[in-house]
PDB file of C-alpha atoms in Angstrom:
ATOM      1  CA  MET A   5     -76.556 -19.368 -63.806  1.00  0.00           C
ATOM      2  CA  LYS A   6     -76.795 -19.950 -60.076  1.00  0.00           C
ATOM      3  CA  LYS A   7     -73.653 -22.105 -60.256  1.00  0.00           C
ATOM      4  CA  SER A   8     -71.632 -19.376 -61.992  1.00  0.00           C
ATOM      5  CA  ASN A   9     -72.843 -16.740 -59.462  1.00  0.00           C
ATOM      6  CA  PHE A  10     -71.808 -19.048 -56.645  1.00  0.00           C
ATOM      7  CA  ALA A  11     -68.445 -19.654 -58.319  1.00  0.00           C
ATOM      8  CA  TYR A  12     -67.915 -15.886 -58.693  1.00  0.00           C
ATOM      9  CA  SER A  13     -68.870 -15.362 -55.060  1.00  0.00           C
ATOM     10  CA  MET A  14     -66.434 -18.036 -53.921  1.00  0.00           C
ATOM     11  CA  MET A  15     -63.679 -16.573 -56.096  1.00  0.00           C
ATOM     12  CA  ALA A  16     -64.335 -13.126 -54.612  1.00  0.00           C
ATOM     13  CA  VAL A  17     -64.089 -14.543 -51.075  1.00  0.00           C
ATOM     14  CA  VAL A  18     -60.843 -16.376 -51.913  1.00  0.00           C
ATOM     15  CA  LEU A  19     -59.344 -13.284 -53.576  1.00  0.00           C
ATOM     16  CA  GLY A  20     -60.466 -11.065 -50.684  1.00  0.00           C
ATOM     17  CA  THR A  21     -58.887 -13.447 -48.177  1.00  0.00           C
ATOM     18  CA  ALA A  22     -55.673 -13.550 -50.211  1.00  0.00           C
ATOM     19  CA  LEU A  23     -55.546  -9.749 -50.392  1.00  0.00           C
ATOM     20  CA  MET A  24     -56.128  -9.424 -46.630  1.00  0.00           C
ATOM     21  CA  SER A  25     -53.441 -12.039 -45.933  1.00  0.00           C
ATOM     22  CA  GLY A  26     -51.072 -10.221 -48.267  1.00  0.00           C
ATOM     23  CA  SER A  27     -51.625  -6.875 -46.523  1.00  0.00           C
ATOM     24  CA  ALA A  28     -51.224  -8.571 -43.132  1.00  0.00           C
ATOM     25  CA  LEU A  29     -47.939 -10.114 -44.337  1.00  0.00           C
ATOM     26  CA  ALA A  30     -46.820  -6.732 -45.653  1.00  0.00           C
ATOM     27  CA  ALA A  31     -47.629  -5.126 -42.270  1.00  0.00           C
ATOM     28  CA  THR A  32     -45.691  -7.888 -40.457  1.00  0.00           C
ATOM     29  CA  ALA A  33     -42.731  -7.467 -42.814  1.00  0.00           C
ATOM     30  CA  GLU A  34     -42.774  -3.696 -42.317  1.00  0.00           C
ATOM     31  CA  SER A  35     -42.945  -4.144 -38.514  1.00  0.00           C
ATOM     32  CA  THR A  36     -40.000  -6.584 -38.644  1.00  0.00           C
ATOM     33  CA  MET A  37     -37.989  -4.145 -40.786  1.00  0.00           C
ATOM     34  CA  ASN A  38     -38.765  -1.268 -38.386  1.00  0.00           C
ATOM     35  CA  SER A  39     -37.711  -3.425 -35.407  1.00  0.00           C
ATOM     36  CA  ALA A  40     -34.457  -4.424 -37.131  1.00  0.00           C
ATOM     37  CA  GLY A  41     -33.846  -0.777 -38.037  1.00  0.00           C
ATOM     38  CA  ALA A  42     -34.356   0.266 -34.413  1.00  0.00           C
ATOM     39  CA  LYS A  43     -31.910  -2.428 -33.224  1.00  0.00           C
ATOM     40  CA  ILE A  44     -29.298  -1.240 -35.749  1.00  0.00           C
ATOM     41  CA  ASP A  45     -29.821   2.394 -34.607  1.00  0.00           C
ATOM     42  CA  SER A  46     -29.391   1.317 -30.963  1.00  0.00           C
ATOM     43  CA  SER A  47     -26.206  -0.626 -31.791  1.00  0.00           C
ATOM     44  CA  MET A  48     -24.816   2.332 -33.736  1.00  0.00           C
ATOM     45  CA  LYS A  49     -25.505   4.649 -30.781  1.00  0.00           C
ATOM     46  CA  LYS A  50     -23.631   2.240 -28.475  1.00  0.00           C
ATOM     47  CA  VAL A  51     -20.689   2.138 -30.909  1.00  0.00           C
ATOM     48  CA  ASP A  52     -20.772   5.945 -31.212  1.00  0.00           C
ATOM     49  CA  GLY A  53     -20.797   6.217 -27.397  1.00  0.00           C
ATOM     50  CA  TYR A  54     -17.869   3.808 -27.102  1.00  0.00           C
ATOM     51  CA  MET A  55     -15.953   5.586 -29.854  1.00  0.00           C
ATOM     52  CA  GLY A  56     -16.732   8.948 -28.212  1.00  0.00           C
ATOM     53  CA  ASP A  57     -15.478   7.703 -24.815  1.00  0.00           C
ATOM     54  CA  SER A  58     -12.309   6.287 -26.412  1.00  0.00           C
ATOM     55  CA  ALA A  59     -11.649   9.581 -28.207  1.00  0.00           C
ATOM     56  CA  THR A  60     -12.279  11.534 -24.979  1.00  0.00           C
ATOM     57  CA  THR A  61      -9.853   9.282 -23.062  1.00  0.00           C
ATOM     58  CA  ALA A  62      -7.182   9.838 -25.750  1.00  0.00           C
ATOM     59  CA  LYS A  63      -7.716  13.630 -25.685  1.00  0.00           C
ATOM     60  CA  VAL A  64      -7.471  13.748 -21.859  1.00  0.00           C
ATOM     61  CA  LYS A  65      -4.269  11.642 -21.851  1.00  0.00           C
ATOM     62  CA  SER A  66      -2.760  13.946 -24.485  1.00  0.00           C
ATOM     63  CA  ALA A  67      -3.729  17.075 -22.520  1.00  0.00           C
ATOM     64  CA  LEU A  68      -2.181  15.643 -19.327  1.00  0.00           C
ATOM     65  CA  VAL A  69       1.094  14.827 -21.133  1.00  0.00           C
ATOM     66  CA  ASP A  70       1.212  18.330 -22.676  1.00  0.00           C
ATOM     67  CA  ASP A  71       0.739  20.105 -19.321  1.00  0.00           C
ATOM     68  CA  LYS A  72       4.144  20.999 -17.837  1.00  0.00           C
ATOM     69  CA  ALA A  73       2.756  21.280 -14.259  1.00  0.00           C
ATOM     70  CA  ILE A  74       1.822  17.584 -14.285  1.00  0.00           C
ATOM     71  CA  LYS A  75       4.991  15.522 -13.886  1.00  0.00           C
ATOM     72  CA  SER A  76       3.411  12.183 -13.059  1.00  0.00           C
ATOM     73  CA  THR A  77       3.187   9.501 -15.718  1.00  0.00           C
ATOM     74  CA  ASP A  78       1.268   7.284 -13.295  1.00  0.00           C
ATOM     75  CA  ILE A  79      -2.212   8.672 -14.052  1.00  0.00           C
ATOM     76  CA  SER A  80      -4.795   6.281 -15.455  1.00  0.00           C
ATOM     77  CA  VAL A  81      -7.691   7.720 -17.499  1.00  0.00           C
ATOM     78  CA  LYS A  82     -11.035   5.985 -18.043  1.00  0.00           C
ATOM     79  CA  THR A  83     -14.172   7.455 -19.656  1.00  0.00           C
ATOM     80  CA  ASP A  84     -17.732   6.189 -19.333  1.00  0.00           C
ATOM     81  CA  ASN A  85     -20.540   8.182 -21.000  1.00  0.00           C
ATOM     82  CA  GLY A  86     -18.429  11.350 -20.889  1.00  0.00           C
ATOM     83  CA  VAL A  87     -17.520  10.941 -17.184  1.00  0.00           C
ATOM     84  CA  VAL A  88     -13.731  10.813 -16.883  1.00  0.00           C
ATOM     85  CA  THR A  89     -12.139   8.980 -13.940  1.00  0.00           C
ATOM     86  CA  LEU A  90      -8.541   9.856 -13.079  1.00  0.00           C
ATOM     87  CA  SER A  91      -6.739   7.340 -10.874  1.00  0.00           C
ATOM     88  CA  GLY A  92      -3.162   6.553  -9.888  1.00  0.00           C
ATOM     89  CA  PHE A  93      -0.514   8.526  -8.036  1.00  0.00           C
ATOM     90  CA  VAL A  94       0.736  12.117  -8.309  1.00  0.00           C
ATOM     91  CA  GLY A  95       3.549  13.970  -6.530  1.00  0.00           C
ATOM     92  CA  SER A  96       1.376  16.553  -4.759  1.00  0.00           C
ATOM     93  CA  GLN A  97      -2.186  17.676  -4.105  1.00  0.00           C
ATOM     94  CA  ALA A  98      -1.574  20.678  -6.411  1.00  0.00           C
ATOM     95  CA  GLU A  99      -0.637  18.264  -9.209  1.00  0.00           C
ATOM     96  CA  ALA A 100      -3.857  16.292  -8.612  1.00  0.00           C
ATOM     97  CA  GLU A 101      -5.939  19.482  -8.758  1.00  0.00           C
ATOM     98  CA  GLN A 102      -4.160  20.557 -11.961  1.00  0.00           C
ATOM     99  CA  ALA A 103      -4.849  17.149 -13.559  1.00  0.00           C
ATOM    100  CA  VAL A 104      -8.565  17.481 -12.751  1.00  0.00           C
ATOM    101  CA  ALA A 105      -8.631  21.064 -14.104  1.00  0.00           C
ATOM    102  CA  VAL A 106      -6.922  19.992 -17.347  1.00  0.00           C
ATOM    103  CA  ALA A 107      -9.275  17.026 -17.839  1.00  0.00           C
ATOM    104  CA  THR A 108     -12.361  19.177 -17.173  1.00  0.00           C
ATOM    105  CA  LYS A 109     -11.458  21.522 -20.061  1.00  0.00           C
ATOM    106  CA  VAL A 110     -11.220  18.720 -22.661  1.00  0.00           C
ATOM    107  CA  GLU A 111     -14.010  18.668 -25.246  1.00  0.00           C
ATOM    108  CA  GLY A 112     -16.520  15.869 -24.632  1.00  0.00           C
ATOM    109  CA  VAL A 113     -15.886  15.671 -20.867  1.00  0.00           C
ATOM    110  CA  LYS A 114     -19.125  15.981 -18.844  1.00  0.00           C
ATOM    111  CA  SER A 115     -17.494  15.629 -15.420  1.00  0.00           C
ATOM    112  CA  VAL A 116     -14.302  14.368 -13.763  1.00  0.00           C
ATOM    113  CA  SER A 117     -14.098  11.856 -10.911  1.00  0.00           C
ATOM    114  CA  ASP A 118     -10.888  12.375  -8.910  1.00  0.00           C
ATOM    115  CA  LYS A 119      -9.499   9.063  -7.618  1.00  0.00           C
ATOM    116  CA  LEU A 120      -5.885  10.329  -7.598  1.00  0.00           C
ATOM    117  CA  HIS A 121      -3.632   9.668  -4.616  1.00  0.00           C
ATOM    118  CA  THR A 122      -0.726  11.826  -3.491  1.00  0.00           C
ATOM    119  CA  LYS A 123       2.577  10.042  -3.016  1.00  0.00           C
ATOM    120  CA  ASP A 124       5.836  11.577  -1.804  1.00  0.00           C
ATOM    121  CA  SER A 125       8.381  11.833  -4.577  1.00  0.00           C
ATOM    122  CA  LYS A 126      10.897  10.343  -2.117  1.00  0.00           C
ATOM    123  CA  SER A 127      10.371   6.707  -1.253  1.00  0.00           C
ATOM    124  CA  GLN A 128       8.074   6.225   1.690  1.00  0.00           C
ATOM    125  CA  SER A 129       9.975   5.987   4.935  1.00  0.00           C
ATOM    126  CA  VAL A 130       9.866   2.845   7.086  1.00  0.00           C
ATOM    127  CA  LYS A 131       8.269   4.935   9.841  1.00  0.00           C
ATOM    128  CA  GLY A 132       5.600   6.168   7.413  1.00  0.00           C
ATOM    129  CA  TYR A 133       4.961   2.650   6.164  1.00  0.00           C
ATOM    130  CA  ALA A 134       4.643   1.354   9.728  1.00  0.00           C
ATOM    131  CA  GLY A 135       2.246   4.202  10.528  1.00  0.00           C
ATOM    132  CA  ASP A 136       0.129   3.420   7.446  1.00  0.00           C
ATOM    133  CA  THR A 137       0.051  -0.281   8.337  1.00  0.00           C
ATOM    134  CA  ALA A 138      -1.106   0.556  11.873  1.00  0.00           C
ATOM    135  CA  THR A 139      -3.747   2.939  10.469  1.00  0.00           C
ATOM    136  CA  THR A 140      -5.024   0.272   8.059  1.00  0.00           C
ATOM    137  CA  THR A 141      -5.245  -2.252  10.909  1.00  0.00           C
ATOM    138  CA  SER A 142      -7.128   0.242  13.123  1.00  0.00           C
ATOM    139  CA  VAL A 143      -9.606   1.093  10.345  1.00  0.00           C
ATOM    140  CA  LYS A 144     -10.230  -2.612   9.632  1.00  0.00           C
ATOM    141  CA  ALA A 145     -10.796  -3.292  13.363  1.00  0.00           C
ATOM    142  CA  LYS A 146     -13.302  -0.409  13.657  1.00  0.00           C
ATOM    143  CA  LEU A 147     -15.165  -1.566  10.522  1.00  0.00           C
ATOM    144  CA  LEU A 148     -15.257  -5.125  11.879  1.00  0.00           C
ATOM    145  CA  ALA A 149     -16.806  -3.878  15.126  1.00  0.00           C
ATOM    146  CA  ASP A 150     -19.451  -1.867  13.236  1.00  0.00           C
ATOM    147  CA  ASP A 151     -22.906  -3.476  12.825  1.00  0.00           C
ATOM    148  CA  ILE A 152     -23.844  -1.537   9.653  1.00  0.00           C
ATOM    149  CA  VAL A 153     -20.780  -2.057   7.437  1.00  0.00           C
ATOM    150  CA  PRO A 154     -20.190  -5.490   5.804  1.00  0.00           C
ATOM    151  CA  SER A 155     -16.477  -5.330   6.717  1.00  0.00           C
ATOM    152  CA  ARG A 156     -15.506  -8.488   4.810  1.00  0.00           C
ATOM    153  CA  MET A 157     -16.528  -6.750   1.559  1.00  0.00           C
ATOM    154  CA  VAL A 158     -14.427  -3.618   2.228  1.00  0.00           C
ATOM    155  CA  LYS A 159     -10.740  -3.408   1.288  1.00  0.00           C
ATOM    156  CA  VAL A 160      -8.649  -0.837   3.199  1.00  0.00           C
ATOM    157  CA  GLU A 161      -5.337   0.645   1.990  1.00  0.00           C
ATOM    158  CA  THR A 162      -3.427   3.546   3.522  1.00  0.00           C
ATOM    159  CA  THR A 163      -0.790   5.712   1.819  1.00  0.00           C
ATOM    160  CA  ASP A 164       0.717   8.649   3.736  1.00  0.00           C
ATOM    161  CA  GLY A 165      -2.295   8.754   6.050  1.00  0.00           C
ATOM    162  CA  VAL A 166      -4.797   8.750   3.166  1.00  0.00           C
ATOM    163  CA  VAL A 167      -7.161   5.794   3.555  1.00  0.00           C
ATOM    164  CA  GLN A 168      -8.672   4.281   0.408  1.00  0.00           C
ATOM    165  CA  LEU A 169     -11.810   2.182   0.795  1.00  0.00           C
ATOM    166  CA  SER A 170     -12.717  -0.129  -2.086  1.00  0.00           C
ATOM    167  CA  GLY A 171     -14.984  -3.111  -2.674  1.00  0.00           C
ATOM    168  CA  THR A 172     -18.765  -3.407  -2.714  1.00  0.00           C
ATOM    169  CA  VAL A 173     -21.553  -2.651  -0.256  1.00  0.00           C
ATOM    170  CA  LYS A 174     -25.325  -3.054  -0.540  1.00  0.00           C
ATOM    171  CA  THR A 175     -26.447   0.507   0.241  1.00  0.00           C
ATOM    172  CA  ALA A 176     -25.217   4.093   0.052  1.00  0.00           C
ATOM    173  CA  ALA A 177     -25.747   4.261   3.829  1.00  0.00           C
ATOM    174  CA  GLN A 178     -23.173   1.466   4.314  1.00  0.00           C
ATOM    175  CA  SER A 179     -20.712   3.323   2.057  1.00  0.00           C
ATOM    176  CA  ASP A 180     -21.198   6.581   3.985  1.00  0.00           C
ATOM    177  CA  ARG A 181     -20.920   4.754   7.322  1.00  0.00           C
ATOM    178  CA  ALA A 182     -17.638   3.053   6.292  1.00  0.00           C
ATOM    179  CA  GLU A 183     -16.197   6.451   5.328  1.00  0.00           C
ATOM    180  CA  SER A 184     -17.266   8.111   8.594  1.00  0.00           C
ATOM    181  CA  VAL A 185     -15.889   5.198  10.668  1.00  0.00           C
ATOM    182  CA  ALA A 186     -12.529   5.423   8.844  1.00  0.00           C
ATOM    183  CA  LYS A 187     -12.340   9.195   9.468  1.00  0.00           C
ATOM    184  CA  THR A 188     -12.547   8.642  13.259  1.00  0.00           C
ATOM    185  CA  VAL A 189      -9.309   6.617  13.356  1.00  0.00           C
ATOM    186  CA  ASP A 190      -6.160   8.338  14.652  1.00  0.00           C
ATOM    187  CA  GLY A 191      -3.572   8.936  11.928  1.00  0.00           C
ATOM    188  CA  VAL A 192      -6.132   9.260   9.099  1.00  0.00           C
ATOM    189  CA  LYS A 193      -5.552  12.488   7.159  1.00  0.00           C
ATOM    190  CA  SER A 194      -8.343  11.897   4.643  1.00  0.00           C
ATOM    191  CA  VAL A 195     -10.525   9.129   3.188  1.00  0.00           C
ATOM    192  CA  LYS A 196     -10.998   8.275  -0.493  1.00  0.00           C
ATOM    193  CA  ASN A 197     -14.263   6.387  -0.720  1.00  0.00           C
ATOM    194  CA  ASP A 198     -14.142   4.163  -3.842  1.00  0.00           C
ATOM    195  CA  LEU A 199     -16.832   1.771  -2.547  1.00  0.00           C
ATOM    196  CA  LYS A 200     -19.372   0.643  -5.133  1.00  0.00           C
ATOM    197  CA  VAL A 201     -23.019   0.161  -4.182  1.00  0.00           C
ATOM    198  CA  GLN A 202     -24.439  -3.088  -5.583  1.00  0.00           C
ATOM    199  CA  PRO A 203     -27.829  -4.012  -4.101  1.00  0.00           C
TER     200      PRO A 203
END
């Protein structure tokens, strides 16, 4: 009798252990499924975001083409998380402002970053080109002499007195400093600061 009681006890322990292992396996499987589900949801959100940005870019391009006040076909449109960046060249400042206004009204646009440059509809004169070259050289020299700005990382271009700064700097203070240095140079009408901060 004692042997059969012991056998029953052992069987109960084995069955109990098996049941606990089974529930632990079930919990692990459920956790794995939940994790996989979360990863799929995250991937779908990324795809939705990309598709949304692509659709927004297409809508903005269409709106710009449809607007009669915007004559330029040299406007590039890029969207990132609903933020639309307009870049390229337009015939006048009014045309640039109109392009920004049109883009802002498009559904799905959170904000518009204006990186448009104004270019004379006539070809740039030799005198203007020489002036821009001299301005670029002066800006580069001032940046080189500055202790705060990493001048080798900053690209300078000038079009009709408008200086464009591009490249990468380590801090927002360096970006701001580069812009203020450029503004002090004779012949600079305005500065477009396209510097990216990458610590």
